[in-house]
CSV table of C-alpha atoms and ligand atoms in Angstrom, one decimal:
chain,number,residue,atom,x,y,z
A,889,MET,CA,-17.5,28.9,-2.0
A,890,VAL,CA,-14.1,30.0,-3.4
A,891,ILE,CA,-11.5,27.4,-4.4
A,892,GLU,CA,-8.0,28.5,-5.2
A,893,LEU,CA,-7.3,26.8,-8.6
A,894,PRO,CA,-3.6,26.4,-9.5
A,895,GLU,CA,-2.5,28.7,-12.4
A,896,LYS,CA,-2.1,25.9,-14.9
A,897,VAL,CA,-5.5,24.5,-14.1
A,898,LYS,CA,-7.0,28.0,-14.6
A,899,TYR,CA,-5.1,28.2,-17.9
A,900,VAL,CA,-6.6,24.9,-19.1
A,901,ILE,CA,-10.1,25.8,-18.1
A,902,ASP,CA,-9.8,29.3,-19.5
A,903,THR,CA,-8.5,28.0,-22.8
A,904,LEU,CA,-11.4,25.7,-23.2
A,905,MET,CA,-14.0,28.3,-22.1
A,906,ASP,CA,-12.5,31.0,-24.5
A,907,ALA,CA,-13.0,28.5,-27.3
A,908,GLY,CA,-16.7,28.3,-26.4
A,909,TYR,CA,-16.8,25.1,-24.4
A,910,GLU,CA,-17.7,24.4,-20.7
A,911,ALA,CA,-14.9,23.3,-18.4
A,912,TYR,CA,-14.6,22.6,-14.7
A,913,ALA,CA,-12.1,21.2,-12.2
A,914,VAL,CA,-13.9,18.1,-10.9
A,915,GLY,CA,-13.9,15.2,-8.5
A,916,GLY,CA,-11.1,14.4,-5.9
A,917,CYS,CA,-9.4,17.8,-6.3
A,918,ILE,CA,-12.6,19.7,-5.4
A,919,ARG,CA,-13.3,17.4,-2.5
A,920,ASP,CA,-9.8,17.8,-1.1
A,921,SER,CA,-9.7,21.5,-1.7
A,922,ILE,CA,-12.9,22.0,0.4
A,923,LEU,CA,-11.5,19.7,3.1
A,924,GLY,CA,-8.2,21.7,3.1
A,925,ARG,CA,-6.2,18.7,1.9
A,926,LYS,CA,-3.7,19.0,-0.8
A,927,PRO,CA,-5.1,17.4,-4.0
A,928,GLU,CA,-3.0,14.7,-5.6
A,929,ASP,CA,-3.9,15.8,-9.1
A,930,TRP,CA,-6.4,18.1,-10.8
A,931,ASP,CA,-8.9,16.6,-13.2
A,932,ILE,CA,-10.8,18.7,-15.6
A,933,THR,CA,-14.1,17.9,-17.2
A,934,THR,CA,-15.3,19.6,-20.4
A,935,SER,CA,-18.1,19.7,-23.0
A,936,ALA,CA,-15.4,19.7,-25.7
A,937,ASN,CA,-14.8,16.3,-27.3
A,938,PRO,CA,-11.3,14.8,-27.3
A,939,MET,CA,-10.4,16.1,-30.8
A,940,GLN,CA,-11.5,19.6,-29.9
A,941,VAL,CA,-9.4,19.4,-26.7
A,942,LYS,CA,-6.3,18.2,-28.7
A,943,ASN,CA,-6.7,21.1,-31.1
A,944,LEU,CA,-6.5,23.7,-28.4
A,945,PHE,CA,-3.2,22.6,-26.7
A,946,ARG,CA,0.2,22.2,-28.1
A,947,ARG,CA,1.2,19.0,-26.3
A,948,THR,CA,-1.3,16.3,-25.4
A,949,ILE,CA,-1.2,12.6,-24.8
A,950,ASP,CA,-4.0,10.2,-25.7
A,951,THR,CA,-4.3,8.7,-22.3
A,952,GLY,CA,-7.7,7.1,-22.7
A,953,ILE,CA,-9.1,8.7,-25.7
A,954,GLN,CA,-11.8,6.0,-26.3
A,955,HIS,CA,-13.1,7.0,-22.8
A,956,GLY,CA,-12.7,10.7,-23.6
A,957,THR,CA,-9.5,11.4,-21.7
A,958,VAL,CA,-6.7,13.5,-23.1
A,959,THR,CA,-3.7,14.6,-20.9
A,960,VAL,CA,-2.7,18.2,-21.5
A,961,MET,CA,1.0,18.7,-20.8
A,962,LEU,CA,2.0,22.1,-19.5
A,963,GLU,CA,5.8,22.1,-19.0
A,964,LYS,CA,6.4,18.9,-17.1
A,965,GLU,CA,2.9,18.7,-15.5
A,966,GLY,CA,0.0,16.7,-17.0
A,967,PHE,CA,-3.7,17.4,-16.5
A,968,GLU,CA,-6.3,14.9,-17.5
A,969,VAL,CA,-9.1,16.5,-19.4
A,970,THR,CA,-12.1,14.3,-19.9
A,971,THR,CA,-15.2,14.9,-22.0
A,972,TYR,CA,-18.5,14.9,-20.2
A,973,ARG,CA,-19.7,11.4,-20.5
A,974,ILE,CA,-22.4,9.0,-19.5
A,975,ASP,CA,-21.1,5.5,-18.7
A,976,GLY,CA,-23.4,3.2,-20.4
A,977,GLU,CA,-24.3,-0.1,-18.8
A,978,TYR,CA,-21.3,-2.0,-17.3
A,979,GLU,CA,-20.4,-5.4,-18.6
A,980,ASP,CA,-20.3,-7.9,-15.7
A,981,GLY,CA,-19.3,-5.2,-13.2
A,982,ARG,CA,-16.1,-4.5,-15.0
A,983,HIS,CA,-16.0,-2.1,-18.0
A,984,PRO,CA,-18.6,0.3,-19.3
A,985,LYS,CA,-19.9,-1.4,-22.5
A,986,LYS,CA,-19.7,1.9,-24.3
A,987,VAL,CA,-19.1,5.4,-23.3
A,988,VAL,CA,-21.4,8.1,-24.5
A,989,PHE,CA,-20.3,11.7,-24.6
A,990,THR,CA,-22.9,14.3,-23.5
A,991,SER,CA,-23.1,18.0,-23.4
A,992,ASN,CA,-24.6,18.1,-19.9
A,993,LEU,CA,-22.4,18.5,-16.9
A,994,ILE,CA,-24.9,17.1,-14.5
A,995,GLU,CA,-25.0,13.8,-16.5
A,996,ASP,CA,-21.3,13.6,-16.1
A,997,LEU,CA,-21.4,14.2,-12.4
A,998,LYS,CA,-24.2,11.6,-12.0
A,999,ARG,CA,-21.9,8.8,-13.2
A,1000,ARG,CA,-19.3,9.4,-10.5
A,1001,ASP,CA,-19.1,7.2,-7.5
A,1002,PHE,CA,-19.7,9.2,-4.4
A,1003,THR,CA,-21.4,12.5,-3.6
A,1004,ILE,CA,-18.2,14.0,-2.3
A,1005,ASN,CA,-16.5,13.1,-5.6
A,1006,ALA,CA,-19.2,14.5,-7.8
A,1007,MET,CA,-18.7,18.2,-7.4
A,1008,ALA,CA,-17.3,20.6,-10.1
A,1009,TYR,CA,-15.9,24.1,-9.9
A,1010,ASN,CA,-14.8,26.9,-12.1
A,1011,GLU,CA,-14.5,30.6,-11.4
A,1012,LYS,CA,-17.4,31.6,-13.6
A,1013,ASP,CA,-20.0,29.3,-12.1
A,1014,GLY,CA,-18.5,28.6,-8.7
A,1015,LEU,CA,-19.3,25.2,-7.2
A,1016,VAL,CA,-21.7,22.8,-8.9
A,1017,ASP,CA,-23.0,20.4,-6.3
A,1018,ALA,CA,-26.0,18.7,-7.6
A,1019,PHE,CA,-25.9,15.7,-5.2
A,1020,CYS,CA,-25.3,17.3,-1.8
A,1021,GLY,CA,-21.6,16.6,-1.7
A,1022,ILE,CA,-21.0,19.6,0.6
A,1023,GLU,CA,-23.6,18.3,3.0
A,1024,ASP,CA,-21.9,14.9,3.0
A,1025,LEU,CA,-18.5,16.4,3.5
A,1026,GLU,CA,-19.9,18.2,6.6
A,1027,LYS,CA,-21.5,15.0,7.8
A,1028,LYS,CA,-18.4,13.1,7.0
A,1029,VAL,CA,-20.1,10.4,5.1
A,1030,ILE,CA,-19.4,8.4,2.0
A,1031,ARG,CA,-22.6,8.1,0.1
A,1032,CYS,CA,-23.2,6.8,-3.4
A,1033,VAL,CA,-24.6,9.1,-6.1
A,1034,GLY,CA,-28.0,7.6,-6.7
A,1035,ASN,CA,-29.0,4.1,-5.9
A,1036,PRO,CA,-26.1,2.3,-4.2
A,1037,GLU,CA,-27.1,-1.2,-5.3
A,1038,GLU,CA,-27.2,0.0,-9.0
A,1039,ARG,CA,-23.9,1.8,-8.6
A,1040,PHE,CA,-22.1,-1.2,-7.1
A,1041,GLN,CA,-23.6,-3.5,-9.7
A,1042,GLU,CA,-22.2,-1.2,-12.5
A,1043,ASP,CA,-18.7,-1.3,-11.0
A,1044,ALA,CA,-17.9,-3.5,-8.0
A,1045,LEU,CA,-14.6,-1.7,-7.3
A,1046,ARG,CA,-16.6,1.2,-5.9
A,1047,MET,CA,-17.2,-0.9,-2.8
A,1048,MET,CA,-13.5,-1.0,-2.1
A,1049,ARG,CA,-13.2,2.7,-3.0
A,1050,ALA,CA,-15.9,3.5,-0.3
A,1051,VAL,CA,-13.8,1.8,2.3
A,1052,ARG,CA,-10.6,3.5,1.0
A,1053,PHE,CA,-12.1,7.0,1.1
A,1054,ALA,CA,-13.5,6.3,4.6
A,1055,ALA,CA,-9.9,5.4,5.7
A,1056,GLN,CA,-8.3,8.4,4.0
A,1057,LEU,CA,-10.8,10.9,5.2
A,1058,GLY,CA,-11.8,9.5,8.6
A,1059,PHE,CA,-15.4,9.3,7.3
A,1060,SER,CA,-18.1,6.7,7.8
A,1061,ILE,CA,-20.0,4.9,5.1
A,1062,GLU,CA,-23.6,6.0,5.0
A,1063,LYS,CA,-26.1,3.3,6.1
A,1064,ASN,CA,-27.7,2.4,2.8
A,1065,THR,CA,-24.4,2.5,1.0
A,1066,LYS,CA,-22.9,0.2,3.5
A,1067,ARG,CA,-25.9,-2.1,3.4
A,1068,ALA,CA,-25.5,-2.4,-0.4
A,1069,ILE,CA,-21.8,-3.3,0.1
A,1070,VAL,CA,-22.8,-6.1,2.5
A,1071,GLU,CA,-25.3,-7.3,-0.1
A,1072,LEU,CA,-23.0,-7.1,-3.1
A,1073,ALA,CA,-19.5,-7.7,-1.7
A,1074,GLY,CA,-19.3,-11.0,-3.6
A,1075,ASN,CA,-19.3,-9.1,-6.9
A,1076,LEU,CA,-15.8,-7.8,-6.1
A,1077,SER,CA,-14.6,-11.1,-7.5
A,1078,LYS,CA,-15.4,-9.7,-11.0
A,1079,VAL,CA,-12.9,-6.9,-10.5
A,1080,SER,CA,-9.3,-7.2,-11.7
A,1081,ALA,CA,-6.6,-7.7,-9.1
A,1082,GLU,CA,-4.8,-4.7,-10.4
A,1083,ARG,CA,-7.7,-2.4,-9.6
A,1084,ILE,CA,-8.2,-3.9,-6.2
A,1085,GLN,CA,-4.5,-3.5,-5.4
A,1086,VAL,CA,-4.6,0.2,-6.0
A,1087,GLU,CA,-7.4,0.7,-3.6
A,1088,LEU,CA,-5.9,-1.7,-1.0
A,1089,VAL,CA,-2.6,0.2,-0.9
A,1090,LYS,CA,-4.3,3.5,-0.6
A,1091,LEU,CA,-6.4,2.1,2.3
A,1092,LEU,CA,-3.4,0.7,4.0
A,1093,VAL,CA,-1.2,3.8,3.9
A,1094,SER,CA,-4.1,6.1,4.9
A,1095,ASN,CA,-4.5,7.8,8.3
A,1096,HIS,CA,-7.1,5.2,9.3
A,1097,PRO,CA,-6.0,1.8,8.2
A,1098,GLU,CA,-8.2,0.3,10.9
A,1099,GLU,CA,-11.0,0.9,8.4
A,1100,PHE,CA,-9.7,-2.4,7.0
A,1101,MET,CA,-12.1,-3.9,9.5
A,1102,THR,CA,-15.0,-2.4,7.5
A,1103,ALA,CA,-13.7,-4.4,4.5
A,1104,TYR,CA,-13.9,-7.5,6.7
A,1105,GLU,CA,-17.3,-6.7,8.3
A,1106,THR,CA,-18.9,-6.0,4.9
A,1107,GLY,CA,-17.5,-9.2,3.4
A,1108,LEU,CA,-15.0,-7.7,1.0
A,1109,THR,CA,-11.9,-9.3,2.5
A,1110,LYS,CA,-13.6,-12.7,2.0
A,1111,VAL,CA,-13.2,-12.0,-1.7
A,1112,PHE,CA,-9.7,-10.4,-2.0
A,1113,LEU,CA,-8.0,-11.7,1.2
A,1114,PRO,CA,-9.9,-14.7,2.7
A,1115,GLU,CA,-6.7,-15.3,4.7
A,1116,PHE,CA,-7.7,-12.3,6.8
A,1117,ASP,CA,-11.0,-13.8,7.7
A,1118,ALA,CA,-9.1,-16.9,8.9
A,1119,MET,CA,-6.9,-14.6,11.1
A,1120,ILE,CA,-10.0,-13.0,12.7
A,1121,LYS,CA,-11.2,-16.5,13.5
A,1122,THR,CA,-7.9,-17.4,15.2
A,1123,PRO,CA,-7.7,-16.5,18.9
A,1124,GLN,CA,-4.3,-16.2,20.6
A,1125,ASN,CA,-4.5,-17.7,24.1
A,1126,ASN,CA,-1.0,-16.8,25.4
A,1127,LYS,CA,0.5,-14.1,27.6
A,1128,HIS,CA,1.6,-11.8,24.8
A,1129,HIS,CA,-1.8,-11.2,23.2
A,1130,CYS,CA,-5.1,-9.7,24.0
A,1131,TYR,CA,-6.4,-9.8,20.5
A,1132,ASN,CA,-7.2,-12.5,17.9
A,1133,VAL,CA,-4.7,-12.6,15.1
A,1134,GLY,CA,-6.8,-10.4,12.8
A,1135,GLU,CA,-7.3,-7.7,15.4
A,1136,HIS,CA,-3.6,-7.8,16.4
A,1137,THR,CA,-2.8,-7.5,12.7
A,1138,ILE,CA,-4.8,-4.3,12.4
A,1139,GLU,CA,-3.2,-2.8,15.5
A,1140,ALA,CA,0.2,-3.6,14.1
A,1141,VAL,CA,-0.7,-2.0,10.8
A,1142,LYS,CA,-1.9,1.1,12.6
A,1143,ASN,CA,1.4,1.3,14.6
A,1144,SER,CA,3.6,1.1,11.6
A,1145,PRO,CA,4.8,4.1,9.5
A,1146,GLN,CA,2.6,5.0,6.5
A,1147,ASP,CA,4.7,3.2,4.0
A,1148,LYS,CA,3.5,0.7,1.5
A,1149,ILE,CA,6.1,-2.0,2.2
A,1150,LEU,CA,5.8,-1.7,5.9
A,1151,ARG,CA,2.0,-1.7,6.0
A,1152,LEU,CA,1.8,-4.7,3.6
A,1153,THR,CA,4.3,-6.5,5.8
A,1154,MET,CA,2.2,-5.8,8.9
A,1155,LEU,CA,-1.0,-6.9,7.2
A,1156,LEU,CA,0.5,-10.2,6.3
A,1157,HIS,CA,3.2,-10.8,9.0
A,1158,ASP,CA,1.0,-13.3,10.9
A,1159,VAL,CA,-0.9,-14.6,8.0
A,1160,ALA,CA,0.3,-18.2,8.7
A,1161,LYS,CA,-0.8,-18.2,12.3
A,1162,PRO,CA,-4.1,-19.9,11.6
A,1163,VAL,CA,-2.4,-22.8,9.8
A,1164,CYS,CA,0.6,-23.0,12.3
A,1165,LYS,CA,-1.6,-23.0,15.5
A,1166,SER,CA,-1.0,-25.6,18.1
A,1167,VAL,CA,-2.3,-25.9,21.7
A,1168,ASP,CA,-0.2,-27.3,24.5
A,1169,GLU,CA,-1.4,-29.3,27.6
A,1170,GLN,CA,-1.9,-26.0,29.5
A,1171,GLY,CA,-4.2,-24.7,26.8
A,1172,ILE,CA,-1.6,-22.1,25.6
A,1173,TYR,CA,-1.5,-21.4,21.9
A,1174,HIS,CA,1.7,-21.6,19.9
A,1175,PHE,CA,2.4,-20.7,16.3
A,1176,TYR,CA,5.7,-22.4,15.6
A,1177,GLY,CA,7.2,-21.7,12.2
A,1178,HIS,CA,4.7,-19.0,11.3
A,1179,PRO,CA,7.2,-16.4,10.0
A,1180,ALA,CA,8.7,-18.7,7.4
A,1181,LYS,CA,5.4,-20.2,6.4
A,1182,GLY,CA,3.9,-16.7,6.4
A,1183,ALA,CA,6.5,-15.5,4.0
A,1184,GLU,CA,5.5,-18.3,1.6
A,1185,MET,CA,1.9,-17.5,1.9
A,1186,ALA,CA,2.4,-13.8,1.5
A,1187,LYS,CA,4.3,-14.5,-1.7
A,1188,ASP,CA,1.3,-16.3,-3.1
A,1189,ILE,CA,-1.1,-13.6,-1.9
A,1190,LEU,CA,0.9,-10.7,-3.3
A,1191,ARG,CA,1.3,-12.5,-6.6
A,1192,ARG,CA,-2.4,-13.1,-6.7
A,1193,LEU,CA,-3.0,-9.4,-6.1
A,1194,LYS,CA,-0.5,-8.7,-8.9
A,1195,PHE,CA,2.1,-6.8,-6.9
A,1196,ASP,CA,5.5,-6.2,-8.5
A,1197,ASN,CA,8.4,-8.5,-7.7
A,1198,ASP,CA,10.4,-5.8,-5.9
A,1199,THR,CA,7.5,-5.3,-3.4
A,1200,ILE,CA,7.0,-9.1,-3.0
A,1201,ARG,CA,10.7,-9.6,-2.3
A,1202,LYS,CA,10.9,-6.9,0.3
A,1203,VAL,CA,7.6,-7.8,2.1
A,1204,THR,CA,8.3,-11.5,2.2
A,1205,ALA,CA,11.8,-11.0,3.6
A,1206,LEU,CA,10.5,-8.8,6.4
A,1207,ILE,CA,7.8,-11.3,7.2
A,1208,LYS,CA,10.3,-14.2,7.3
A,1209,HIS,CA,12.5,-12.4,9.8
A,1210,HIS,CA,9.9,-10.4,11.8
A,1211,ASP,CA,10.3,-12.7,14.9
A,1212,ASP,CA,14.1,-13.2,14.8
A,1213,MET,CA,15.7,-12.2,18.1
A,1214,PRO,CA,19.5,-12.3,17.9
A,1215,SER,CA,21.2,-12.1,21.2
A,1216,LEU,CA,22.6,-8.6,21.8
A,1217,GLU,CA,26.2,-9.3,21.1
A,1218,PRO,CA,28.0,-7.8,18.1
A,1219,VAL,CA,28.8,-11.2,16.5
A,1220,ALA,CA,25.2,-12.4,16.8
A,1221,ILE,CA,23.9,-9.1,15.3
A,1222,ARG,CA,26.4,-9.2,12.4
A,1223,ARG,CA,25.3,-12.8,11.7
A,1224,ALA,CA,21.6,-11.7,11.9
A,1225,ILE,CA,22.2,-8.9,9.4
A,1226,HIS,CA,24.0,-11.2,7.1
A,1227,LYS,CA,21.3,-13.8,7.3
A,1228,THR,CA,18.4,-11.4,6.9
A,1229,GLY,CA,20.0,-9.3,4.2
A,1230,LEU,CA,21.2,-5.8,4.7
A,1231,GLU,CA,18.5,-4.5,2.5
A,1232,GLN,CA,15.8,-5.3,5.0
A,1233,TYR,CA,17.2,-2.8,7.5
A,1234,PRO,CA,16.2,-0.5,9.1
A,1235,ALA,CA,12.7,-1.4,8.0
A,1236,LEU,CA,12.9,-4.6,10.2
A,1237,PHE,CA,13.1,-2.4,13.3
A,1238,ALA,CA,9.9,-0.6,12.4
A,1239,VAL,CA,8.2,-4.0,11.8
A,1240,LYS,CA,9.3,-5.3,15.2
A,1241,ARG,CA,8.2,-2.1,16.9
A,1242,ALA,CA,4.8,-2.2,15.2
A,1243,ASP,CA,4.3,-5.8,16.1
A,1244,THR,CA,5.1,-5.2,19.7
A,1245,MET,CA,2.8,-2.2,19.9
A,1246,GLY,CA,0.0,-4.5,18.6
A,1247,LYS,CA,0.3,-6.8,21.6
A,1248,ASN,CA,-0.7,-6.4,25.2
A,1249,LEU,CA,1.4,-4.6,27.8
A,1250,TYR,CA,3.2,-7.8,28.9
A,1251,LYS,CA,6.9,-7.0,28.9
A,1252,ARG,CA,6.3,-4.3,26.3
A,1253,ASP,CA,9.0,-2.0,27.7
A,1254,GLU,CA,11.5,-4.8,27.7
A,1255,LYS,CA,10.6,-5.8,24.2
A,1256,LEU,CA,10.9,-2.1,23.0
A,1257,ALA,CA,14.2,-1.7,24.8
A,1258,TYR,CA,15.5,-4.9,23.1
A,1259,ILE,CA,14.6,-3.5,19.7
A,1260,ALA,CA,16.2,-0.1,20.5
A,1261,GLU,CA,19.5,-1.8,21.5
A,1262,TYR,CA,19.4,-4.1,18.5
A,1263,GLN,CA,19.0,-1.0,16.3
A,1264,ARG,CA,21.8,0.9,18.1
A,1265,MET,CA,24.2,-2.0,17.7
A,1266,TYR,CA,23.2,-2.4,14.0
A,1267,GLU,CA,24.0,1.3,13.5
A,1268,GLU,CA,27.3,1.0,15.2
A,1269,ILE,CA,28.2,-1.9,13.0
A,1270,LEU,CA,27.4,0.1,9.9
A,1271,GLU,CA,29.3,3.1,11.2
A,1272,LYS,CA,32.4,1.0,11.7
A,1273,GLY,CA,32.0,-0.3,8.1
A,1274,GLN,CA,32.3,-3.9,9.2
A,1275,CYS,CA,32.1,-6.6,6.6
A,1276,LEU,CA,28.6,-8.0,6.4
A,1277,THR,CA,28.4,-9.5,2.9
A,1278,LEU,CA,30.6,-11.3,0.4
A,1279,LYS,CA,30.8,-7.9,-1.4
A,1280,ASP,CA,32.6,-6.4,1.5
A,1281,LEU,CA,35.0,-9.2,1.9
A,1282,ALA,CA,38.7,-8.3,1.4
A,1283,VAL,CA,39.2,-11.4,-0.7
A,1284,THR,CA,37.5,-12.1,-4.0
A,1285,GLY,CA,37.1,-15.2,-6.1
A,1286,LYS,CA,39.7,-13.8,-8.4
A,1287,ASP,CA,42.2,-13.7,-5.6
A,1288,LEU,CA,41.6,-17.3,-4.8
A,1289,LEU,CA,42.0,-18.4,-8.4
A,1290,ALA,CA,45.3,-16.5,-8.6
A,1291,ALA,CA,46.4,-18.3,-5.5
A,1292,GLY,CA,45.8,-21.6,-7.3
A,1293,VAL,CA,42.4,-22.7,-6.0
A,1294,LYS,CA,40.7,-24.8,-8.7
A,1295,PRO,CA,37.7,-23.0,-10.4
A,1296,GLY,CA,34.4,-24.4,-9.2
A,1297,LYS,CA,32.5,-25.0,-6.0
A,1298,GLU,CA,35.6,-24.8,-3.9
A,1299,VAL,CA,35.9,-21.0,-4.5
A,1300,GLY,CA,32.5,-20.3,-3.2
A,1301,ASN,CA,33.0,-22.5,-0.2
A,1302,ILE,CA,36.2,-20.8,0.8
A,1303,LEU,CA,34.6,-17.3,0.4
A,1304,ASP,CA,31.7,-18.4,2.6
A,1305,GLN,CA,34.1,-19.7,5.3
A,1306,MET,CA,36.1,-16.5,5.2
A,1307,LEU,CA,32.9,-14.4,5.5
A,1308,SER,CA,31.8,-16.5,8.4
A,1309,HIS,CA,35.2,-16.0,10.1
A,1310,VAL,CA,35.1,-12.2,9.4
A,1311,LEU,CA,31.6,-11.9,10.9
A,1312,GLU,CA,33.1,-13.2,14.1
A,1313,TYR,CA,36.4,-11.3,13.8
A,1314,PRO,CA,35.8,-8.2,11.8
A,1315,GLU,CA,39.4,-7.0,12.3
A,1316,ASP,CA,40.5,-10.0,10.2
A,1317,ASN,CA,38.9,-8.6,7.0
A,1318,GLN,CA,42.3,-8.1,5.3
A,1319,LYS,CA,43.5,-9.9,2.3
A,1320,GLU,CA,46.8,-11.0,3.8
A,1321,ILE,CA,45.3,-12.4,7.0
A,1322,LEU,CA,42.5,-14.2,5.1
A,1323,MET,CA,44.8,-15.7,2.5
A,1324,LYS,CA,47.2,-16.8,5.2
A,1325,ARG,CA,44.4,-18.6,6.9
A,1326,ILE,CA,43.6,-20.8,3.8
A,1327,LYS,CA,47.3,-21.7,3.4
A,1328,ASN,CA,47.3,-23.1,6.9
B,1329,ATP,P1,-7.4,10.3,-5.3
B,1329,ATP,O1,-7.1,11.3,-4.2
B,1329,ATP,O2,-7.1,8.9,-4.9
B,1329,ATP,O3,-6.8,10.6,-6.6
B,1329,ATP,P2,-9.9,10.7,-6.5
B,1329,ATP,O4,-11.3,11.0,-6.0
B,1329,ATP,O5,-9.3,11.8,-7.4
B,1329,ATP,O6,-9.0,10.3,-5.4
B,1329,ATP,P3,-9.6,9.0,-8.8
B,1329,ATP,O7,-9.5,7.5,-8.8
B,1329,ATP,O8,-8.4,9.8,-9.2
B,1329,ATP,O9,-10.1,9.4,-7.3
B,1329,ATP,O10,-10.8,9.4,-9.7
B,1329,ATP,C1,-11.1,10.7,-10.0
B,1329,ATP,C2,-12.6,10.9,-10.0
B,1329,ATP,O11,-13.2,10.1,-11.0
B,1329,ATP,C3,-13.3,10.6,-8.7
B,1329,ATP,O12,-13.3,11.7,-7.8
B,1329,ATP,C4,-14.7,10.2,-9.1
B,1329,ATP,O13,-15.5,11.4,-9.4
B,1329,ATP,C5,-14.5,9.5,-10.5
B,1329,ATP,N1,-14.3,8.1,-10.4
B,1329,ATP,C6,-13.1,7.4,-10.3
B,1329,ATP,N2,-13.3,6.1,-10.2
B,1329,ATP,C7,-14.6,5.9,-10.3
B,1329,ATP,C8,-15.4,4.7,-10.4
B,1329,ATP,N3,-14.9,3.5,-10.3
B,1329,ATP,N4,-16.8,4.9,-10.5
B,1329,ATP,C9,-17.3,6.2,-10.6
B,1329,ATP,N5,-16.6,7.3,-10.5
B,1329,ATP,C10,-15.2,7.1,-10.4
B,1330,MG,MG1,-7.4,11.6,-8.4
């Protein structure tokens, strides 16, 4: 097995080896290289201790020095170099109580989560694969190194990582590993929201986000997103749907572009359906008000999962408007853009398309044609540079004050009225015309 190491990785490894230490590229980069995927980053594992590493390179950063990790900077690129270590016992499934350095590579590989992530490589020794990682890559399985119950008890996040890797690689989770997840899923509650968030996003933007169902089936969603379990339990007895809310959600995620905002939006766009459900006399299900309520719920959920405010703002706005259907007339479209906020476009069209593709075939072509025309009209409006926000209005607050309007609420009211007028008559967005209108 020959793996093409990048020049800089070779340089780091050679420098360590020339100084008499062992050094290998390790983990995800080896897995991805063998699979023919482009590694995100190259991690290096070494017998040298952190001080010894620091002494060999001009520029280093103490990334996690207490855990043995030093980042070596070469030009603008950073490479994490970590001393061989044994992760002592984990405290309540969260942090290793103490980290013990070791001089034995195999000990270091043993602490890693999955067999496919526990391989090391350098040019001198070739591939070191002590736990049948290659075999599992060929079988396309995610399997714990060692006893899965023990490994998940040490760090419960590994259960989320198993699902995430299955989703990224299109692998399945090996039987005993999966059984251990079912058994220990509840332990995920001990893991910080920040760590869960990282894995959740990677899972969602992966090639196989439908693996999210594995998180549900094993009991993991019950811990980090019990709202999803409620969605699965909510059927949709109406002409648009052939799936329950949870299944529809996953179909919609799958049909959206691989983008964090869009996939979070699809994951949560119908989150309020279980609480907004009503059944009419014919037995047809309705979910009145679910977009607005969903936006509220999504805000709480995303906060709970410690997402940043920018993400929360974008996702909740898209959820709030995902079902809006302005009539296909320029005035209505301009008003819709104003109401929704220009920033949500064109993402909103991707959301509406993904939502439609997650439903049954009933009127699908018509729905898609509607979205396409909505988007075409939106683009035309942008092209014409028509006024859509107060910022684009030809009159400012200053203009009004200069014309003798009393400072205060009145200024805002007049500007709002002007904008409302201009949304209807874009050609009137001229200072003279608008000022004349208030005089009358
Ligand atoms: P990615 O492509 O997402 O970077 P990766 O496999 O490199 O995937 P990282 O989270 O960057 O994943 O971790 C690097 C390596 O460290 C892993 O390949 C694995 O060997 C080890 N590792 C990471 N997290 C854990 C964990 N929670 N438990 C055990 N080993 C872990
Ligand atoms: Mg990595």
